[in-house]
Amino acid sequence: METRYQQCRSCFFSTQFPRVTIYENGKCNFCNSREFPATVKAQTGSDINELHRIAEELKQKKQGKYDCIIGASGGLDSSYVIYVAKKVLGLNPLVISYDHGFTCDVAKNNLQTICKKLGVDFKIVRSAKDNNVKHVKFLVLALKNIDIYWGLCQFCRYLRPAVIYKYALRENISATLTSRNMYEATNLAGLPAGRKLKSMLRGMLKLLNIVKLAKFLFYFPIALYYLLRLKLEFYVPPVSNIFRRDPKPPKIETINITRYVPWDINSIVKTLTEEMGWKAPNLMLPMRFDCQIDDSFIDYTFRKTFGVTSHAVICNNLICDGTRTKSQLKDTVEFHDKIVNERIQEMMGRLGLKSK
Ligand SMILES: [Zn+2]
């Protein structure tokens, strides 16, 4: 049976995307389901008294200069974690920013402004030999032959927590404050993880070409070599971490403050912009603007696999929850669609590579 192309009335999905059906009311199955708003609600809480109690405990338990450690980029969520830690809870946090070399200036400026304003110590951590840029460069060269770039962010998935653990151990800090923004979860939007794997395998078919295969087999081990260098540079025990996708946490307590503070995007933006001088390039979608890899290769791969950028998926999450409307986000989605190729060229220049 042939399915007619249809677009959802209230979000950016169409029948082109996997598992999407449009119902008689013109809305897709994702918009018709109450599952996503319920998931968001379940993840966010408003038990500020309990959070205050935890904070007091941290102050009493502290062994070094700091009550806790916070990994931050200057994006929406981490900026708010710093704000809550210092201004609301009166904690003395150490803020660590792992700069992989692809962080946007707006985010970096946000972090500096906020930490300065709140009088919080912060440290920007970079690879001394630019190993992260080298890793990404050779991974791009390898993946170019498959033309699917899932996995380009994996190094960050390891390094970000590793850097936090390293400094927590060094400064004798026993707790880290984090957050969980459900709107950024792109797998909730009915995009099955299996599709990612399938697209990767389909890309692999390109390697039946002997020249492409030779290139892939040449570049991929070099990329892995630089990843190993990174893991050694930011080494956290035990040794088995070198072989793991995520580093094993040392004895450190993780406190997800989203569980205690309402994660209301609009009021968080209002607080941060008005009180902290925080900025976002686009206030309609005040998230996911901090990493250049995201805007370029990841959005390219998302669009190729699912027909939408990862930014459009996040927009859909905001619509589904009633935080935004489709018409409010139309320009944003179009913008991210339009800039993908341009951003890839910028990234190639940044990596010292010829155009894609
Ligand atoms: Zn929809």
mmCIF file of C-alpha atoms and ligand atoms in Angstrom:
data_model
loop_
_atom_site.group_PDB
_atom_site.id
_atom_site.type_symbol
_atom_site.label_atom_id
_atom_site.label_comp_id
_atom_site.label_asym_id
_atom_site.label_seq_id
_atom_site.Cartn_x
_atom_site.Cartn_y
_atom_site.Cartn_z
ATOM 1 C CA MET A 1 0.000 0.000 0.000
ATOM 2 C CA GLU A 2 1.357 3.383 -0.935
ATOM 3 C CA THR A 3 1.457 5.954 1.871
ATOM 4 C CA ARG A 4 0.792 9.525 0.905
ATOM 5 C CA TYR A 5 3.340 12.076 2.103
ATOM 6 C CA GLN A 6 1.843 13.978 4.992
ATOM 7 C CA GLN A 7 3.196 16.481 7.421
ATOM 8 C CA CYS A 8 2.203 16.780 11.066
ATOM 9 C CA ARG A 9 0.062 19.827 11.723
ATOM 10 C CA SER A 10 1.753 20.695 14.996
ATOM 11 C CA CYS A 11 5.388 19.529 14.711
ATOM 12 C CA PHE A 12 8.164 19.017 12.136
ATOM 13 C CA PHE A 13 7.729 15.306 11.543
ATOM 14 C CA SER A 14 6.327 13.918 8.306
ATOM 15 C CA THR A 15 5.582 10.438 7.050
ATOM 16 C CA GLN A 16 9.117 10.464 5.615
ATOM 17 C CA PHE A 17 10.448 9.688 9.107
ATOM 18 C CA PRO A 18 10.578 6.213 10.554
ATOM 19 C CA ARG A 19 7.485 5.036 12.418
ATOM 20 C CA VAL A 20 5.580 8.292 11.934
ATOM 21 C CA THR A 21 1.887 8.140 11.087
ATOM 22 C CA ILE A 22 -0.411 11.109 10.788
ATOM 23 C CA TYR A 23 -3.782 10.677 12.456
ATOM 24 C CA GLU A 24 -7.097 12.080 11.338
ATOM 25 C CA ASN A 25 -6.686 15.160 13.520
ATOM 26 C CA GLY A 26 -3.625 16.077 11.413
ATOM 27 C CA LYS A 27 -1.202 15.343 14.238
ATOM 28 C CA CYS A 28 1.476 12.650 14.271
ATOM 29 C CA ASN A 29 1.627 9.716 16.695
ATOM 30 C CA PHE A 30 4.310 11.531 18.671
ATOM 31 C CA CYS A 31 2.176 14.641 19.181
ATOM 32 C CA ASN A 32 -0.909 12.550 19.963
ATOM 33 C CA SER A 33 0.869 10.582 22.651
ATOM 34 C CA ARG A 34 1.076 11.903 26.215
ATOM 35 C CA GLU A 35 4.173 9.830 26.846
ATOM 36 C CA PHE A 36 6.781 12.551 26.316
ATOM 37 C CA PRO A 37 5.247 15.238 28.584
ATOM 38 C CA ALA A 38 4.816 12.537 31.232
ATOM 39 C CA THR A 39 8.496 11.550 30.926
ATOM 40 C CA VAL A 40 9.582 15.179 31.278
ATOM 41 C CA LYS A 41 7.360 15.610 34.300
ATOM 42 C CA ALA A 42 8.715 12.478 35.925
ATOM 43 C CA GLN A 43 12.292 13.731 35.585
ATOM 44 C CA THR A 44 11.853 17.173 37.040
ATOM 45 C CA GLY A 45 10.905 17.918 40.601
ATOM 46 C CA SER A 46 10.305 20.780 42.979
ATOM 47 C CA ASP A 47 11.698 19.634 46.270
ATOM 48 C CA ILE A 48 13.933 22.575 47.063
ATOM 49 C CA ASN A 49 13.935 21.770 50.791
ATOM 50 C CA GLU A 50 15.479 18.385 50.136
ATOM 51 C CA LEU A 51 18.093 20.036 47.905
ATOM 52 C CA HIS A 52 18.934 22.496 50.687
ATOM 53 C CA ARG A 53 19.356 19.591 53.069
ATOM 54 C CA ILE A 54 21.728 17.846 50.622
ATOM 55 C CA ALA A 55 23.686 21.092 50.211
ATOM 56 C CA GLU A 56 24.129 21.467 53.983
ATOM 57 C CA GLU A 57 25.407 17.913 54.116
ATOM 58 C CA LEU A 58 27.932 18.683 51.372
ATOM 59 C CA LYS A 59 29.185 21.736 53.275
ATOM 60 C CA GLN A 60 29.715 19.674 56.406
ATOM 61 C CA LYS A 61 31.382 16.803 54.571
ATOM 62 C CA LYS A 62 33.826 18.841 52.523
ATOM 63 C CA GLN A 63 37.484 18.030 52.897
ATOM 64 C CA GLY A 64 39.147 20.545 50.596
ATOM 65 C CA LYS A 65 38.377 24.043 49.421
ATOM 66 C CA TYR A 66 35.260 23.141 47.422
ATOM 67 C CA ASP A 67 31.840 21.715 48.299
ATOM 68 C CA CYS A 68 31.291 20.200 44.863
ATOM 69 C CA ILE A 69 32.473 20.106 41.274
ATOM 70 C CA ILE A 70 30.436 21.114 38.206
ATOM 71 C CA GLY A 71 31.236 20.321 34.595
ATOM 72 C CA ALA A 72 30.025 23.206 32.444
ATOM 73 C CA SER A 73 30.040 24.483 28.875
ATOM 74 C CA GLY A 74 28.189 27.780 29.216
ATOM 75 C CA GLY A 75 25.062 26.342 27.619
ATOM 76 C CA LEU A 76 21.642 26.591 29.263
ATOM 77 C CA ASP A 77 21.709 23.630 31.623
ATOM 78 C CA SER A 78 25.218 23.820 33.030
ATOM 79 C CA SER A 79 24.927 27.591 33.485
ATOM 80 C CA TYR A 80 21.798 27.076 35.558
ATOM 81 C CA VAL A 81 23.470 24.370 37.639
ATOM 82 C CA ILE A 82 26.211 26.875 38.576
ATOM 83 C CA TYR A 83 23.570 29.490 39.382
ATOM 84 C CA VAL A 84 21.590 27.143 41.645
ATOM 85 C CA ALA A 85 24.729 25.827 43.356
ATOM 86 C CA LYS A 86 26.093 29.229 44.287
ATOM 87 C CA LYS A 87 23.177 31.623 44.419
ATOM 88 C CA VAL A 88 20.392 29.365 45.690
ATOM 89 C CA LEU A 89 22.316 26.840 47.783
ATOM 90 C CA GLY A 90 25.304 28.923 48.857
ATOM 91 C CA LEU A 91 27.775 26.220 47.852
ATOM 92 C CA ASN A 92 31.365 26.845 46.850
ATOM 93 C CA PRO A 93 31.731 24.871 43.601
ATOM 94 C CA LEU A 94 34.727 24.335 41.354
ATOM 95 C CA VAL A 95 33.583 24.748 37.760
ATOM 96 C CA ILE A 96 35.446 22.761 35.127
ATOM 97 C CA SER A 97 35.010 23.324 31.428
ATOM 98 C CA TYR A 98 36.469 20.768 29.058
ATOM 99 C CA ASP A 99 37.211 22.716 25.893
ATOM 100 C CA HIS A 100 37.619 20.207 23.072
ATOM 101 C CA GLY A 101 38.422 22.943 20.608
ATOM 102 C CA PHE A 102 34.965 23.107 19.040
ATOM 103 C CA THR A 103 33.118 25.074 21.714
ATOM 104 C CA CYS A 104 31.324 28.179 20.415
ATOM 105 C CA ASP A 105 32.439 31.603 21.624
ATOM 106 C CA VAL A 106 28.975 32.532 22.945
ATOM 107 C CA ALA A 107 29.116 29.589 25.353
ATOM 108 C CA LYS A 108 32.684 30.346 26.463
ATOM 109 C CA ASN A 109 31.762 33.975 27.141
ATOM 110 C CA ASN A 110 28.682 32.887 29.128
ATOM 111 C CA LEU A 111 30.802 30.733 31.388
ATOM 112 C CA GLN A 112 33.317 33.488 32.071
ATOM 113 C CA THR A 113 30.596 36.065 32.757
ATOM 114 C CA ILE A 114 28.599 33.844 35.111
ATOM 115 C CA CYS A 115 31.561 32.561 37.106
ATOM 116 C CA LYS A 116 32.964 36.061 37.467
ATOM 117 C CA LYS A 117 29.613 37.483 38.504
ATOM 118 C CA LEU A 118 29.034 34.765 41.104
ATOM 119 C CA GLY A 119 32.639 34.738 42.291
ATOM 120 C CA VAL A 120 33.081 31.066 41.474
ATOM 121 C CA ASP A 121 36.450 29.456 40.655
ATOM 122 C CA PHE A 122 36.537 27.994 37.192
ATOM 123 C CA LYS A 123 39.074 26.228 35.090
ATOM 124 C CA ILE A 124 39.157 25.591 31.354
ATOM 125 C CA VAL A 125 40.840 22.300 30.544
ATOM 126 C CA ARG A 126 42.362 21.676 27.129
ATOM 127 C CA SER A 127 44.511 18.956 25.641
ATOM 128 C CA ALA A 128 48.089 20.248 25.695
ATOM 129 C CA LYS A 129 48.862 18.744 22.301
ATOM 130 C CA ASP A 130 45.466 19.358 20.670
ATOM 131 C CA ASN A 131 44.881 15.610 20.674
ATOM 132 C CA ASN A 132 41.113 16.097 20.514
ATOM 133 C CA VAL A 133 41.328 18.106 17.296
ATOM 134 C CA LYS A 134 43.680 15.475 15.823
ATOM 135 C CA HIS A 135 41.307 12.690 16.885
ATOM 136 C CA VAL A 136 38.329 14.399 15.242
ATOM 137 C CA LYS A 137 40.362 15.162 12.122
ATOM 138 C CA PHE A 138 41.327 11.538 11.507
ATOM 139 C CA LEU A 139 37.881 10.279 12.452
ATOM 140 C CA VAL A 140 36.358 12.639 9.869
ATOM 141 C CA LEU A 141 38.830 11.349 7.279
ATOM 142 C CA ALA A 142 37.869 7.763 8.112
ATOM 143 C CA LEU A 143 34.103 8.344 8.275
ATOM 144 C CA LYS A 144 34.113 10.398 5.071
ATOM 145 C CA ASN A 145 34.346 7.066 3.275
ATOM 146 C CA ILE A 146 31.104 5.919 4.897
ATOM 147 C CA ASP A 147 29.494 9.378 4.794
ATOM 148 C CA ILE A 148 27.776 8.826 8.161
ATOM 149 C CA TYR A 149 29.253 10.528 11.211
ATOM 150 C CA TRP A 150 27.707 8.840 14.238
ATOM 151 C CA GLY A 151 30.474 8.425 16.761
ATOM 152 C CA LEU A 152 32.176 11.736 16.103
ATOM 153 C CA CYS A 153 31.078 12.856 19.596
ATOM 154 C CA GLN A 154 32.087 9.692 21.423
ATOM 155 C CA PHE A 155 35.436 11.071 22.607
ATOM 156 C CA CYS A 156 33.575 13.824 24.440
ATOM 157 C CA ARG A 157 31.299 11.289 26.073
ATOM 158 C CA TYR A 158 34.425 9.827 27.715
ATOM 159 C CA LEU A 159 36.484 12.974 28.217
ATOM 160 C CA ARG A 160 33.897 15.216 29.828
ATOM 161 C CA PRO A 161 33.316 12.981 32.862
ATOM 162 C CA ALA A 162 37.001 11.919 32.936
ATOM 163 C CA VAL A 163 38.118 15.531 33.327
ATOM 164 C CA ILE A 164 35.608 16.044 36.157
ATOM 165 C CA TYR A 165 36.770 12.889 37.967
ATOM 166 C CA LYS A 166 40.417 13.871 37.554
ATOM 167 C CA TYR A 167 39.893 17.268 39.193
ATOM 168 C CA ALA A 168 37.544 15.861 41.830
ATOM 169 C CA LEU A 169 40.283 13.470 42.919
ATOM 170 C CA ARG A 170 42.935 16.165 42.785
ATOM 171 C CA GLU A 171 40.907 18.644 44.867
ATOM 172 C CA ASN A 172 39.420 16.038 47.177
ATOM 173 C CA ILE A 173 35.834 16.792 46.134
ATOM 174 C CA SER A 174 33.247 14.122 46.899
ATOM 175 C CA ALA A 175 30.219 15.319 44.922
ATOM 176 C CA THR A 176 29.370 16.549 41.448
ATOM 177 C CA LEU A 177 26.262 18.544 40.531
ATOM 178 C CA THR A 178 24.625 17.772 37.195
ATOM 179 C CA SER A 179 21.320 18.231 35.389
ATOM 180 C CA ARG A 180 19.245 16.319 32.892
ATOM 181 C CA ASN A 181 17.367 18.207 30.234
ATOM 182 C CA MET A 182 14.827 15.819 28.750
ATOM 183 C CA TYR A 183 14.143 18.100 25.792
ATOM 184 C CA GLU A 184 17.607 17.339 24.455
ATOM 185 C CA ALA A 185 16.989 13.613 24.375
ATOM 186 C CA THR A 186 16.692 12.911 20.668
ATOM 187 C CA ASN A 187 15.838 9.240 21.080
ATOM 188 C CA LEU A 188 12.511 9.992 22.752
ATOM 189 C CA ALA A 189 11.003 11.400 19.617
ATOM 190 C CA GLY A 190 10.211 8.011 18.173
ATOM 191 C CA LEU A 191 13.631 7.782 16.525
ATOM 192 C CA PRO A 192 14.701 4.217 17.195
ATOM 193 C CA ALA A 193 18.381 3.686 18.022
ATOM 194 C CA GLY A 194 18.417 0.707 15.657
ATOM 195 C CA ARG A 195 18.064 3.115 12.737
ATOM 196 C CA LYS A 196 21.405 4.661 13.620
ATOM 197 C CA LEU A 197 23.102 1.302 13.416
ATOM 198 C CA LYS A 198 21.292 0.462 10.189
ATOM 199 C CA SER A 199 22.438 3.717 8.565
ATOM 200 C CA MET A 200 25.994 3.013 9.697
ATOM 201 C CA LEU A 201 25.872 -0.487 8.216
ATOM 202 C CA ARG A 202 24.412 0.838 4.978
ATOM 203 C CA GLY A 203 27.267 3.372 4.882
ATOM 204 C CA MET A 204 29.703 0.515 5.387
ATOM 205 C CA LEU A 205 28.597 -0.886 2.021
ATOM 206 C CA LYS A 206 30.511 1.993 0.485
ATOM 207 C CA LEU A 207 33.647 0.290 1.785
ATOM 208 C CA LEU A 208 33.195 -2.434 -0.818
ATOM 209 C CA ASN A 209 35.121 0.037 -2.943
ATOM 210 C CA ILE A 210 38.767 -0.920 -2.446
ATOM 211 C CA VAL A 211 40.129 2.663 -2.416
ATOM 212 C CA LYS A 212 37.565 3.770 0.187
ATOM 213 C CA LEU A 213 38.237 0.690 2.278
ATOM 214 C CA ALA A 214 41.989 1.309 2.179
ATOM 215 C CA LYS A 215 41.462 4.932 3.271
ATOM 216 C CA PHE A 216 39.153 3.890 6.086
ATOM 217 C CA LEU A 217 41.583 1.240 7.331
ATOM 218 C CA PHE A 218 44.381 3.786 7.207
ATOM 219 C CA TYR A 219 42.683 6.672 9.041
ATOM 220 C CA PHE A 220 40.544 4.867 11.605
ATOM 221 C CA PRO A 221 43.450 3.431 13.657
ATOM 222 C CA ILE A 222 45.106 6.869 13.695
ATOM 223 C CA ALA A 223 41.893 8.318 15.140
ATOM 224 C CA LEU A 224 41.879 5.582 17.793
ATOM 225 C CA TYR A 225 45.525 6.300 18.558
ATOM 226 C CA TYR A 226 44.702 9.945 19.382
ATOM 227 C CA LEU A 227 41.738 8.830 21.478
ATOM 228 C CA LEU A 228 44.125 6.658 23.473
ATOM 229 C CA ARG A 229 46.485 9.623 23.847
ATOM 230 C CA LEU A 230 43.529 11.652 25.202
ATOM 231 C CA LYS A 231 42.586 8.933 27.659
ATOM 232 C CA LEU A 232 46.165 8.811 28.914
ATOM 233 C CA GLU A 233 46.444 12.594 29.075
ATOM 234 C CA PHE A 234 43.303 12.762 31.223
ATOM 235 C CA TYR A 235 43.898 9.486 32.969
ATOM 236 C CA VAL A 236 41.625 8.439 35.799
ATOM 237 C CA PRO A 237 42.104 5.102 37.528
ATOM 238 C CA PRO A 238 41.479 2.194 37.168
ATOM 239 C CA VAL A 239 43.567 1.173 34.125
ATOM 240 C CA SER A 240 40.527 -0.591 32.622
ATOM 241 C CA ASN A 241 39.087 2.865 31.877
ATOM 242 C CA ILE A 242 41.312 2.965 28.808
ATOM 243 C CA PHE A 243 39.142 0.301 27.208
ATOM 244 C CA ARG A 244 35.805 1.683 28.359
ATOM 245 C CA ARG A 245 33.328 3.901 26.522
ATOM 246 C CA ASP A 246 32.570 5.820 29.726
ATOM 247 C CA PRO A 247 35.075 6.203 32.553
ATOM 248 C CA LYS A 248 34.248 4.369 35.769
ATOM 249 C CA PRO A 249 33.391 6.984 38.403
ATOM 250 C CA PRO A 250 35.645 7.188 41.448
ATOM 251 C CA LYS A 251 34.020 7.491 44.881
ATOM 252 C CA ILE A 252 31.943 10.514 43.958
ATOM 253 C CA GLU A 253 28.302 11.321 44.566
ATOM 254 C CA THR A 254 26.334 12.593 41.564
ATOM 255 C CA ILE A 255 23.513 14.968 42.420
ATOM 256 C CA ASN A 256 21.114 15.592 39.553
ATOM 257 C CA ILE A 257 19.524 18.894 40.497
ATOM 258 C CA THR A 258 16.787 18.566 37.855
ATOM 259 C CA ARG A 259 15.180 16.126 40.276
ATOM 260 C CA TYR A 260 14.741 18.920 42.837
ATOM 261 C CA VAL A 261 14.349 22.110 40.801
ATOM 262 C CA PRO A 262 11.673 22.570 38.071
ATOM 263 C CA TRP A 263 13.377 22.476 34.658
ATOM 264 C CA ASP A 264 11.190 25.133 33.078
ATOM 265 C CA ILE A 265 13.113 26.394 30.027
ATOM 266 C CA ASN A 266 11.376 29.780 29.896
ATOM 267 C CA SER A 267 11.970 30.707 33.508
ATOM 268 C CA ILE A 268 15.556 29.393 33.430
ATOM 269 C CA VAL A 269 16.291 31.583 30.397
ATOM 270 C CA LYS A 270 14.659 34.562 32.110
ATOM 271 C CA THR A 271 16.701 34.129 35.290
ATOM 272 C CA LEU A 272 19.987 33.615 33.468
ATOM 273 C CA THR A 273 19.588 36.474 30.997
ATOM 274 C CA GLU A 274 18.259 38.997 33.489
ATOM 275 C CA GLU A 275 20.464 38.207 36.464
ATOM 276 C CA MET A 276 23.600 36.747 34.911
ATOM 277 C CA GLY A 277 23.894 38.465 31.527
ATOM 278 C CA TRP A 278 23.727 35.036 29.912
ATOM 279 C CA LYS A 279 23.230 34.922 26.133
ATOM 280 C CA ALA A 280 21.984 32.465 23.521
ATOM 281 C CA PRO A 281 22.180 33.012 19.736
ATOM 282 C CA ASN A 282 18.495 32.061 19.445
ATOM 283 C CA LEU A 283 16.167 32.384 22.412
ATOM 284 C CA MET A 284 13.475 30.289 20.715
ATOM 285 C CA LEU A 285 15.818 27.284 20.995
ATOM 286 C CA PRO A 286 18.187 28.265 23.810
ATOM 287 C CA MET A 287 19.937 24.856 23.827
ATOM 288 C CA ARG A 288 22.484 22.941 21.771
ATOM 289 C CA PHE A 289 24.345 25.972 20.513
ATOM 290 C CA ASP A 290 27.598 25.285 22.323
ATOM 291 C CA CYS A 291 29.242 22.703 20.040
ATOM 292 C CA GLN A 292 30.303 23.162 16.413
ATOM 293 C CA ILE A 293 30.367 19.407 15.754
ATOM 294 C CA ASP A 294 26.641 19.279 16.522
ATOM 295 C CA ASP A 295 25.673 21.997 14.029
ATOM 296 C CA SER A 296 27.713 20.408 11.269
ATOM 297 C CA PHE A 297 28.469 16.683 11.016
ATOM 298 C CA ILE A 298 25.893 15.470 13.527
ATOM 299 C CA ASP A 299 23.039 17.441 11.968
ATOM 300 C CA TYR A 300 24.176 16.238 8.526
ATOM 301 C CA THR A 301 24.012 12.619 9.694
ATOM 302 C CA PHE A 302 20.693 13.133 11.438
ATOM 303 C CA ARG A 303 19.160 14.600 8.323
ATOM 304 C CA LYS A 304 20.553 11.850 6.132
ATOM 305 C CA THR A 305 19.200 9.130 8.440
ATOM 306 C CA PHE A 306 15.973 10.609 9.778
ATOM 307 C CA GLY A 307 15.204 13.473 7.405
ATOM 308 C CA VAL A 308 15.516 16.091 10.180
ATOM 309 C CA THR A 309 18.389 17.763 12.022
ATOM 310 C CA SER A 310 18.918 16.935 15.692
ATOM 311 C CA HIS A 311 17.864 20.522 16.380
ATOM 312 C CA ALA A 312 14.498 19.857 14.723
ATOM 313 C CA VAL A 313 14.016 16.837 16.981
ATOM 314 C CA ILE A 314 14.668 18.997 20.043
ATOM 315 C CA CYS A 315 12.190 21.539 18.652
ATOM 316 C CA ASN A 316 9.623 18.746 18.371
ATOM 317 C CA ASN A 317 10.193 17.854 22.020
ATOM 318 C CA LEU A 318 9.533 21.463 23.036
ATOM 319 C CA ILE A 319 6.339 21.544 20.937
ATOM 320 C CA CYS A 320 5.130 18.224 22.283
ATOM 321 C CA ASP A 321 5.463 19.493 25.828
ATOM 322 C CA GLY A 322 3.668 22.750 25.021
ATOM 323 C CA THR A 323 6.729 24.931 25.687
ATOM 324 C CA ARG A 324 6.788 26.233 22.087
ATOM 325 C CA THR A 325 4.555 26.157 19.015
ATOM 326 C CA LYS A 326 5.421 25.050 15.497
ATOM 327 C CA SER A 327 5.121 28.568 14.131
ATOM 328 C CA GLN A 328 7.487 29.894 16.804
ATOM 329 C CA LEU A 329 10.152 27.382 15.777
ATOM 330 C CA LYS A 330 9.686 27.350 12.001
ATOM 331 C CA ASP A 331 12.554 29.767 11.331
ATOM 332 C CA THR A 332 14.851 27.921 13.743
ATOM 333 C CA VAL A 333 14.330 24.575 12.036
ATOM 334 C CA GLU A 334 14.839 26.149 8.596
ATOM 335 C CA PHE A 335 17.980 27.889 9.815
ATOM 336 C CA HIS A 336 19.599 24.676 11.043
ATOM 337 C CA ASP A 337 18.646 22.918 7.809
ATOM 338 C CA LYS A 338 20.207 25.668 5.762
ATOM 339 C CA ILE A 339 23.505 26.026 7.620
ATOM 340 C CA VAL A 340 24.566 22.358 7.782
ATOM 341 C CA ASN A 341 26.778 22.382 4.696
ATOM 342 C CA GLU A 342 28.279 25.764 5.474
ATOM 343 C CA ARG A 343 29.123 24.607 9.010
ATOM 344 C CA ILE A 344 30.724 21.439 7.666
ATOM 345 C CA GLN A 345 32.980 23.549 5.443
ATOM 346 C CA GLU A 346 33.915 25.667 8.476
ATOM 347 C CA MET A 347 34.731 22.526 10.443
ATOM 348 C CA MET A 348 36.858 21.172 7.593
ATOM 349 C CA GLY A 349 38.794 24.434 7.602
ATOM 350 C CA ARG A 350 39.177 24.227 11.386
ATOM 351 C CA LEU A 351 40.551 20.684 11.012
ATOM 352 C CA GLY A 352 42.934 21.738 8.252
ATOM 353 C CA LEU A 353 41.176 19.549 5.704
ATOM 354 C CA LYS A 354 40.002 20.225 2.193
ATOM 355 C CA SER A 355 36.235 20.589 1.676
ATOM 356 C CA LYS A 356 34.047 17.552 2.181
HETATM 357 ZN ZN ZN B 1 3.749 15.908 15.396
#
